[in-house]
């Protein structure tokens, strides 16, 4: 691309370093920002600057936070459950929070064990999890981890690690999606959902 | 969405103000920036800051530029053509420059006449164009404007305005695309391309 402006070229190059944004999309975004006169570019620049300097990991659950302890861990009404929901990333915490179905605390692993990508147990926040289990007197871990090979490996690893601790480990239910068409469910999911069928309960 | 971090929420809100980026994509981008440790967020922030404070319009052709006169207008080898390529936006200058088929100067209108969107001739850089024609002794205008209703209106308006000036006005060729399938060409384009057929020349 022939740029008449070095500033524009640099903005395009920086924006196209984002995932899913190619040169052409980056150019469209940059030109939009140049033509905009509501100060969008400055706004984005300042929020990204603040984000990169201000965001940190919660020292308790390793979720993203603005403060040393995140607002879930510091919320008194969240305590007293004696269970932790173990997730892969901060994104998963948000997804579960959006469901309004869990009112306990989380623990963010920061990934899953993946030999192919060189991620071992020591790269994840598993040490902190073990410490929390003792300190917070946890009785159950809900593993809300994606049912992939790496996810299953991680669940297996953690359950082996805690085998002698007497802790209950559960995984979130797997099966066909609500509203999904059986025809389009993959074979593995459909097959497993038949094997692990659940008794039907008449809603009263 | 339930954000555990206000900084993250603000970054997502700022990023989702960009065209074509919804809340979910903005969150994906923001989380990518948080997890990245190569300083991408700072890089993007600083380039956007510089872009918004440094970019301006070339005082000659109204193209985007870092300097008072852009590098096309100040390039001595671009002078002496006595023709100007009139385009709608800086994006079009880049597209034509990428073809390497035009070595003269441009004039960027900054839009097209559009009664529906409330854009009139006075909102475009048509006054500067008239001044340039006299000052630079221009003999031909190549109208490289999109063949839409608004584009045609703009071409018509400018040609009427310059009717008595003796200037030659041409439009870029319209017809079926190279490599395109006739079957998929729209009726108007295909119909017009038959009416305005050109003599076939054997390549020697």
Short mmCIF file of C-alpha atoms in Angstrom, two decimals:
data_model
loop_
_atom_site.label_atom_id
_atom_site.label_comp_id
_atom_site.label_asym_id
_atom_site.label_seq_id
_atom_site.Cartn_x
_atom_site.Cartn_y
_atom_site.Cartn_z
CA UNK A 1 0.00 0.00 0.00
CA UNK A 2 1.16 3.50 -0.85
CA UNK A 3 0.67 5.73 2.17
CA UNK A 4 0.82 9.48 1.78
CA UNK A 5 1.23 9.77 5.54
CA UNK A 6 3.78 8.06 7.77
CA UNK A 7 1.51 8.58 10.80
CA UNK A 8 -1.31 6.80 9.02
CA UNK A 9 1.02 3.99 7.99
CA UNK A 10 2.20 3.49 11.56
CA UNK A 11 -1.35 3.46 12.93
CA UNK A 12 -2.34 0.88 10.30
CA UNK A 13 0.65 -1.27 11.13
CA UNK A 14 -0.11 -1.10 14.87
CA UNK A 15 -3.83 -1.86 14.42
CA UNK A 16 -3.16 -4.75 12.07
CA UNK A 17 -1.12 -6.43 14.81
CA UNK A 18 -4.46 -7.20 16.48
CA UNK A 19 -5.94 -10.68 15.92
CA UNK A 20 -8.46 -10.87 13.08
CA UNK A 21 -7.59 -7.41 11.75
CA UNK A 22 -5.74 -7.39 8.45
CA UNK A 23 -4.13 -4.48 6.62
CA UNK A 24 -7.33 -3.46 4.86
CA UNK A 25 -9.49 -3.49 7.97
CA UNK A 26 -6.78 -1.62 9.87
CA UNK A 27 -6.73 1.03 7.14
CA UNK A 28 -10.51 1.35 7.30
CA UNK A 29 -10.35 1.79 11.08
CA UNK A 30 -7.51 4.32 10.89
CA UNK A 31 -9.28 6.38 8.20
CA UNK A 32 -12.46 6.27 10.27
CA UNK A 33 -10.51 7.66 13.22
CA UNK A 34 -8.92 10.38 11.08
CA UNK A 35 -12.30 11.48 9.76
CA UNK A 36 -14.02 11.30 13.12
CA UNK A 37 -14.15 14.55 15.03
CA UNK A 38 -15.52 13.32 18.33
CA UNK A 39 -12.10 12.48 19.76
CA UNK A 40 -12.49 8.70 19.36
CA UNK A 41 -8.79 8.16 18.58
CA UNK A 42 -7.72 9.98 21.75
CA UNK A 43 -10.31 8.11 23.79
CA UNK A 44 -9.12 4.72 22.51
CA UNK A 45 -5.48 5.72 23.00
CA UNK A 46 -6.04 6.80 26.61
CA UNK A 47 -8.11 3.75 27.59
CA UNK A 48 -5.52 1.37 26.09
CA UNK A 49 -2.75 3.26 27.88
CA UNK A 50 -4.60 2.97 31.19
CA UNK A 51 -5.44 -0.66 30.51
CA UNK A 52 -1.84 -1.62 29.88
CA UNK A 53 -0.54 0.21 32.94
CA UNK A 54 -3.41 -0.42 35.38
CA UNK A 55 -4.70 -3.92 34.91
CA UNK A 56 -3.31 -6.74 37.04
CA UNK A 57 -4.06 -10.22 38.30
CA UNK A 58 -6.15 -10.62 41.45
CA UNK A 59 -3.73 -12.01 44.05
CA UNK A 60 -6.38 -14.48 45.25
CA UNK A 61 -8.10 -15.92 42.17
CA UNK A 62 -5.76 -14.70 39.35
CA UNK A 63 -8.71 -13.07 37.52
CA UNK A 64 -8.14 -9.71 35.82
CA UNK A 65 -8.63 -6.85 38.24
CA UNK A 66 -8.02 -3.14 38.77
CA UNK A 67 -7.21 -3.70 42.42
CA UNK A 68 -5.01 -6.12 44.32
CA UNK A 69 -8.02 -8.30 45.15
CA UNK A 70 -10.79 -8.41 42.54
CA UNK A 71 -14.36 -7.38 43.28
CA UNK A 72 -15.58 -10.99 43.26
CA UNK A 73 -13.01 -12.17 45.82
CA UNK A 74 -13.59 -9.09 48.00
CA UNK A 75 -17.40 -9.42 47.91
CA UNK A 76 -18.49 -10.77 51.34
CA UNK A 77 -21.72 -12.28 49.97
CA UNK A 78 -19.60 -14.51 47.73
CA UNK A 79 -17.87 -16.20 50.67
CA UNK A 80 -19.05 -19.16 52.69
CA UNK A 81 -19.74 -21.46 49.76
CA UNK A 82 -16.71 -23.68 50.26
CA UNK A 83 -16.63 -24.33 46.54
CA UNK A 84 -14.54 -22.83 43.76
CA UNK A 85 -15.35 -22.67 40.09
CA UNK A 86 -12.11 -23.42 38.24
CA UNK A 87 -11.90 -21.79 34.80
CA UNK A 88 -9.34 -21.32 32.09
CA UNK A 89 -9.43 -17.55 31.61
CA UNK A 90 -10.96 -14.24 32.67
CA UNK A 91 -13.23 -14.50 29.63
CA UNK A 92 -14.79 -17.65 31.10
CA UNK A 93 -15.45 -15.89 34.42
CA UNK A 94 -17.39 -13.23 32.50
CA UNK A 95 -19.33 -15.87 30.57
CA UNK A 96 -20.36 -17.67 33.75
CA UNK A 97 -21.16 -14.41 35.56
CA UNK A 98 -23.47 -13.53 32.66
CA UNK A 99 -25.53 -16.64 33.39
CA UNK A 100 -26.26 -15.55 37.01
CA UNK A 101 -26.14 -19.21 38.02
CA UNK A 102 -23.08 -19.22 40.26
CA UNK A 103 -22.63 -17.10 43.33
CA UNK A 104 -19.37 -18.46 44.69
CA UNK A 105 -15.78 -17.59 43.92
CA UNK A 106 -13.58 -18.50 40.96
CA UNK A 107 -10.07 -19.63 40.32
CA UNK A 108 -8.52 -18.71 36.98
CA UNK A 109 -5.89 -21.19 35.79
CA UNK A 110 -4.55 -18.91 33.05
CA UNK A 111 -4.73 -21.64 30.39
CA UNK A 112 -4.87 -25.40 30.12
CA UNK A 113 -2.14 -28.01 30.03
CA UNK A 114 -1.09 -28.37 26.40
CA UNK A 115 1.99 -30.46 25.60
CA UNK A 116 1.77 -29.41 21.93
CA UNK A 117 1.99 -25.74 22.83
CA UNK A 118 4.53 -26.31 25.57
CA UNK A 119 2.19 -25.39 28.43
CA UNK A 120 2.86 -27.52 31.49
CA UNK A 121 1.19 -27.55 34.93
CA UNK A 122 3.83 -25.19 36.31
CA UNK A 123 2.77 -22.52 33.80
CA UNK A 124 -0.74 -22.47 35.28
CA UNK A 125 -2.01 -21.10 38.60
CA UNK A 126 -2.33 -24.59 40.10
CA UNK A 127 -0.02 -23.90 43.05
CA UNK A 128 -2.22 -21.00 44.16
CA UNK A 129 -5.27 -23.25 43.79
CA UNK A 130 -3.79 -25.81 46.19
CA UNK A 131 -2.97 -23.08 48.70
CA UNK A 132 -6.51 -21.67 48.48
CA UNK A 133 -8.07 -25.09 49.02
CA UNK A 134 -6.31 -25.38 52.36
CA UNK A 135 -6.68 -21.71 53.37
CA UNK A 136 -10.33 -21.30 52.42
CA UNK A 137 -11.29 -24.79 53.52
CA UNK A 138 -12.72 -25.68 50.09
CA UNK A 139 -14.84 -28.83 49.76
CA UNK A 140 -15.75 -28.84 46.07
CA UNK A 141 -14.12 -27.77 42.83
CA UNK A 142 -16.43 -27.19 39.85
CA UNK A 143 -14.28 -27.65 36.77
CA UNK A 144 -15.76 -25.30 34.16
CA UNK A 145 -13.11 -26.16 31.58
CA UNK A 146 -13.73 -26.60 27.86
CA UNK A 147 -14.28 -30.29 27.01
CA UNK A 148 -11.29 -30.46 24.67
CA UNK A 149 -8.35 -32.85 24.87
CA UNK A 150 -6.22 -30.22 26.61
CA UNK A 151 -9.10 -29.33 28.92
CA UNK A 152 -9.69 -32.97 29.88
CA UNK A 153 -5.95 -33.41 30.49
CA UNK A 154 -6.01 -30.45 32.85
CA UNK A 155 -9.04 -31.76 34.75
CA UNK A 156 -7.38 -35.18 35.01
CA UNK A 157 -4.12 -33.66 36.25
CA UNK A 158 -5.83 -31.58 38.95
CA UNK A 159 -8.03 -34.44 40.10
CA UNK A 160 -4.99 -36.73 40.41
CA UNK A 161 -3.14 -34.04 42.32
CA UNK A 162 -5.99 -33.69 44.82
CA UNK A 163 -6.87 -37.39 44.98
CA UNK A 164 -5.92 -37.79 48.63
CA UNK A 165 -7.31 -34.49 49.82
CA UNK A 166 -10.89 -35.72 50.00
CA UNK A 167 -12.10 -32.82 47.88
CA UNK A 168 -15.15 -33.31 45.62
CA UNK A 169 -14.48 -32.56 41.97
CA UNK A 170 -17.32 -32.02 39.51
CA UNK A 171 -17.36 -31.01 35.86
CA UNK A 172 -20.03 -28.87 34.24
CA UNK A 173 -22.66 -30.90 32.34
CA UNK A 174 -21.84 -31.79 28.74
CA UNK A 175 -24.42 -32.66 26.12
CA UNK A 176 -26.45 -31.21 23.30
CA UNK A 177 -27.05 -27.45 23.45
CA UNK A 178 -30.43 -26.02 24.40
CA UNK A 179 -32.18 -24.89 21.25
CA UNK A 180 -29.69 -26.87 19.16
CA UNK A 181 -30.75 -29.25 16.43
CA UNK A 182 -29.73 -32.88 17.04
CA UNK A 183 -29.01 -33.22 13.36
CA UNK A 184 -26.16 -30.74 13.70
CA UNK A 185 -24.69 -31.97 16.98
CA UNK A 186 -21.33 -33.68 16.49
CA UNK A 187 -21.16 -37.45 16.87
CA UNK A 188 -19.02 -37.45 19.98
CA UNK A 189 -21.30 -35.06 21.87
CA UNK A 190 -24.43 -36.88 20.76
CA UNK A 191 -22.97 -40.30 21.57
CA UNK A 192 -21.79 -39.22 25.01
CA UNK A 193 -25.10 -37.53 25.74
CA UNK A 194 -26.87 -40.85 25.21
CA UNK A 195 -24.44 -42.73 27.44
CA UNK A 196 -24.68 -40.13 30.21
CA UNK A 197 -28.43 -39.62 29.93
CA UNK A 198 -30.21 -38.18 32.95
CA UNK A 199 -33.59 -39.16 34.48
CA UNK A 200 -36.37 -36.95 33.15
CA UNK A 201 -38.07 -34.87 35.77
CA UNK A 202 -41.54 -33.50 35.23
CA UNK A 203 -41.47 -29.77 35.96
CA UNK A 204 -44.09 -29.07 38.62
CA UNK B 1 -21.44 -8.36 30.23
CA UNK B 2 -20.11 -8.61 33.77
CA UNK B 3 -16.66 -7.03 33.89
CA UNK B 4 -14.41 -7.66 36.83
CA UNK B 5 -12.30 -4.68 35.77
CA UNK B 6 -13.46 -1.13 35.05
CA UNK B 7 -10.33 -0.52 32.94
CA UNK B 8 -11.18 -3.51 30.78
CA UNK B 9 -14.78 -2.34 30.47
CA UNK B 10 -13.69 1.12 29.33
CA UNK B 11 -11.26 -0.29 26.78
CA UNK B 12 -13.99 -2.58 25.40
CA UNK B 13 -16.42 0.32 25.20
CA UNK B 14 -13.86 2.50 23.38
CA UNK B 15 -12.85 -0.26 20.94
CA UNK B 16 -16.46 -1.16 20.17
CA UNK B 17 -17.03 2.42 18.97
CA UNK B 18 -15.02 1.44 15.88
CA UNK B 19 -16.99 0.47 12.77
CA UNK B 20 -17.50 -3.27 12.36
CA UNK B 21 -16.32 -4.08 15.88
CA UNK B 22 -19.03 -5.22 18.26
CA UNK B 23 -18.84 -5.79 22.00
CA UNK B 24 -17.62 -9.39 21.67
CA UNK B 25 -14.86 -8.57 19.17
CA UNK B 26 -13.82 -5.58 21.28
CA UNK B 27 -13.56 -7.85 24.33
CA UNK B 28 -11.47 -10.33 22.36
CA UNK B 29 -9.13 -7.53 21.26
CA UNK B 30 -8.88 -6.04 24.75
CA UNK B 31 -8.14 -9.45 26.34
CA UNK B 32 -5.54 -10.08 23.65
CA UNK B 33 -3.88 -6.79 24.56
CA UNK B 34 -3.98 -7.59 28.27
CA UNK B 35 -2.37 -10.99 27.71
CA UNK B 36 0.21 -9.70 25.27
CA UNK B 37 3.54 -8.81 26.77
CA UNK B 38 5.23 -7.17 23.80
CA UNK B 39 3.79 -3.72 24.53
CA UNK B 40 1.20 -3.81 21.73
CA UNK B 41 -1.37 -1.80 23.73
CA UNK B 42 1.13 1.00 24.36
CA UNK B 43 2.23 0.93 20.72
CA UNK B 44 -1.36 1.25 19.46
CA UNK B 45 -2.13 3.94 22.03
CA UNK B 46 0.87 6.03 21.05
CA UNK B 47 0.35 5.72 17.28
CA UNK B 48 -3.34 6.68 17.61
CA UNK B 49 -2.38 9.63 19.82
CA UNK B 50 0.16 10.80 17.23
CA UNK B 51 -2.27 10.18 14.40
CA UNK B 52 -5.00 12.29 15.97
CA UNK B 53 -2.67 15.16 16.78
CA UNK B 54 -0.36 15.04 13.75
CA UNK B 55 -2.37 14.25 10.63
CA UNK B 56 -3.73 17.10 8.51
CA UNK B 57 -5.00 17.90 5.04
CA UNK B 58 -2.49 18.80 2.33
CA UNK B 59 -3.12 22.50 1.63
CA UNK B 60 -2.84 21.84 -2.11
CA UNK B 61 -4.73 18.63 -2.89
CA UNK B 62 -6.61 18.04 0.42
CA UNK B 63 -5.14 14.53 0.72
CA UNK B 64 -4.12 13.26 4.17
CA UNK B 65 -0.60 14.34 5.00
CA UNK B 66 1.90 14.67 7.85
CA UNK B 67 3.21 17.92 6.40
CA UNK B 68 1.60 21.10 5.09
CA UNK B 69 2.04 19.93 1.50
CA UNK B 70 1.80 16.16 0.96
CA UNK B 71 4.60 14.12 -0.56
CA UNK B 72 2.76 13.72 -3.87
CA UNK B 73 2.19 17.45 -4.34
CA UNK B 74 5.78 18.29 -3.30
CA UNK B 75 7.32 15.66 -5.59
CA UNK B 76 8.90 17.55 -8.54
CA UNK B 77 8.63 14.55 -10.90
CA UNK B 78 4.85 14.63 -10.45
CA UNK B 79 4.57 18.14 -11.92
CA UNK B 80 4.26 19.14 -15.55
CA UNK B 81 1.38 16.84 -16.44
CA UNK B 82 -1.27 19.55 -16.57
CA UNK B 83 -3.83 17.01 -15.50
CA UNK B 84 -5.38 16.23 -12.16
CA UNK B 85 -6.99 13.03 -11.01
CA UNK B 86 -10.07 13.98 -9.01
CA UNK B 87 -11.03 11.46 -6.32
CA UNK B 88 -13.45 11.18 -3.47
CA UNK B 89 -11.14 10.29 -0.59
CA UNK B 90 -7.60 9.63 0.56
CA UNK B 91 -8.42 5.91 0.32
CA UNK B 92 -8.94 6.30 -3.44
CA UNK B 93 -5.57 8.04 -3.84
CA UNK B 94 -3.96 5.01 -2.20
CA UNK B 95 -5.88 2.60 -4.43
CA UNK B 96 -4.80 4.42 -7.61
CA UNK B 97 -1.23 4.79 -6.38
CA UNK B 98 -1.14 1.03 -5.85
CA UNK B 99 -1.85 0.52 -9.56
CA UNK B 100 1.28 2.49 -10.62
CA UNK B 101 -0.68 3.76 -13.64
CA UNK B 102 -0.88 7.46 -12.84
CA UNK B 103 2.08 9.72 -12.28
CA UNK B 104 0.35 13.09 -12.01
CA UNK B 105 -1.20 14.86 -9.07
CA UNK B 106 -4.52 14.33 -7.32
CA UNK B 107 -7.32 16.42 -5.95
CA UNK B 108 -9.32 14.94 -3.07
CA UNK B 109 -12.92 16.18 -2.95
CA UNK B 110 -13.57 14.85 0.54
CA UNK B 111 -16.82 13.14 -0.49
CA UNK B 112 -19.46 13.31 -3.20
CA UNK B 113 -22.58 15.41 -3.57
CA UNK B 114 -25.36 13.57 -1.78
CA UNK B 115 -28.69 15.34 -1.27
CA UNK B 116 -29.96 12.46 0.85
CA UNK B 117 -27.06 12.78 3.28
CA UNK B 118 -27.11 16.56 3.17
CA UNK B 119 -23.76 16.90 1.39
CA UNK B 120 -23.77 19.83 -1.03
CA UNK B 121 -21.07 21.18 -3.35
CA UNK B 122 -19.96 23.69 -0.72
CA UNK B 123 -19.08 20.83 1.64
CA UNK B 124 -16.53 19.50 -0.85
CA UNK B 125 -13.13 20.84 -1.87
CA UNK B 126 -14.46 22.14 -5.20
CA UNK B 127 -13.43 25.77 -4.61
CA UNK B 128 -9.80 24.71 -4.14
CA UNK B 129 -10.08 22.62 -7.32
CA UNK B 130 -11.15 25.68 -9.35
CA UNK B 131 -8.28 27.72 -7.90
CA UNK B 132 -5.78 24.97 -8.73
CA UNK B 133 -7.02 24.68 -12.31
CA UNK B 134 -6.16 28.35 -12.90
CA UNK B 135 -2.96 28.39 -10.83
CA UNK B 136 -1.46 25.16 -12.17
CA UNK B 137 -2.74 25.71 -15.69
CA UNK B 138 -4.59 22.38 -15.75
CA UNK B 139 -5.88 21.07 -19.08
CA UNK B 140 -7.54 17.82 -18.12
CA UNK B 141 -9.43 16.44 -15.14
CA UNK B 142 -9.64 12.66 -14.80
CA UNK B 143 -12.71 11.97 -12.70
CA UNK B 144 -11.90 8.78 -10.78
CA UNK B 145 -15.19 8.84 -8.90
CA UNK B 146 -17.31 5.77 -8.08
CA UNK B 147 -20.02 5.25 -10.74
CA UNK B 148 -22.88 5.62 -8.25
CA UNK B 149 -25.78 8.08 -8.46
CA UNK B 150 -24.04 10.47 -6.06
CA UNK B 151 -20.76 10.05 -7.92
CA UNK B 152 -22.40 10.78 -11.29
CA UNK B 153 -24.11 13.83 -9.79
CA UNK B 154 -20.76 15.13 -8.60
CA UNK B 155 -19.13 14.58 -12.00
CA UNK B 156 -22.06 16.33 -13.69
CA UNK B 157 -21.89 19.26 -11.27
CA UNK B 158 -18.16 19.80 -11.78
CA UNK B 159 -18.39 19.45 -15.54
CA UNK B 160 -21.21 22.03 -15.67
CA UNK B 161 -19.19 24.35 -13.43
CA UNK B 162 -16.18 24.17 -15.75
CA UNK B 163 -18.15 24.13 -19.01
CA UNK B 164 -16.81 27.48 -20.25
CA UNK B 165 -13.24 26.97 -19.06
CA UNK B 166 -12.26 24.80 -22.04
CA UNK B 167 -10.95 22.09 -19.75
CA UNK B 168 -11.11 18.43 -20.87
CA UNK B 169 -12.98 16.18 -18.49
CA UNK B 170 -12.66 12.41 -18.68
CA UNK B 171 -14.01 9.62 -16.52
CA UNK B 172 -12.23 6.35 -15.78
CA UNK B 173 -13.41 3.46 -17.94
CA UNK B 174 -16.44 1.54 -16.71
CA UNK B 175 -17.31 -1.99 -17.71
CA UNK B 176 -16.95 -5.60 -16.64
CA UNK B 177 -14.04 -6.36 -14.31
CA UNK B 178 -10.96 -8.19 -15.55
CA UNK B 179 -11.16 -11.78 -14.41
CA UNK B 180 -14.85 -11.35 -13.62
CA UNK B 181 -17.50 -13.72 -14.82
CA UNK B 182 -20.09 -12.15 -17.18
CA UNK B 183 -22.75 -14.23 -15.52
CA UNK B 184 -22.23 -12.35 -12.27
CA UNK B 185 -21.89 -8.84 -13.70
CA UNK B 186 -24.90 -6.68 -12.83
CA UNK B 187 -27.33 -5.83 -15.66
CA UNK B 188 -26.56 -2.12 -15.73
CA UNK B 189 -22.81 -2.62 -16.01
CA UNK B 190 -23.18 -5.35 -18.62
CA UNK B 191 -25.73 -3.33 -20.62
CA UNK B 192 -23.61 -0.19 -20.59
CA UNK B 193 -20.48 -2.15 -21.47
CA UNK B 194 -22.19 -3.34 -24.66
CA UNK B 195 -23.35 0.16 -25.58
CA UNK B 196 -19.92 1.68 -24.92
CA UNK B 197 -17.94 -1.16 -26.52
CA UNK B 198 -14.42 -0.38 -27.67
CA UNK B 199 -12.62 -1.48 -30.87
CA UNK B 200 -10.56 -4.60 -30.27
CA UNK B 201 -6.87 -4.14 -30.72
CA UNK B 202 -4.59 -7.08 -31.38
CA UNK B 203 -1.70 -6.95 -28.91
CA UNK B 204 1.54 -6.96 -30.91
#
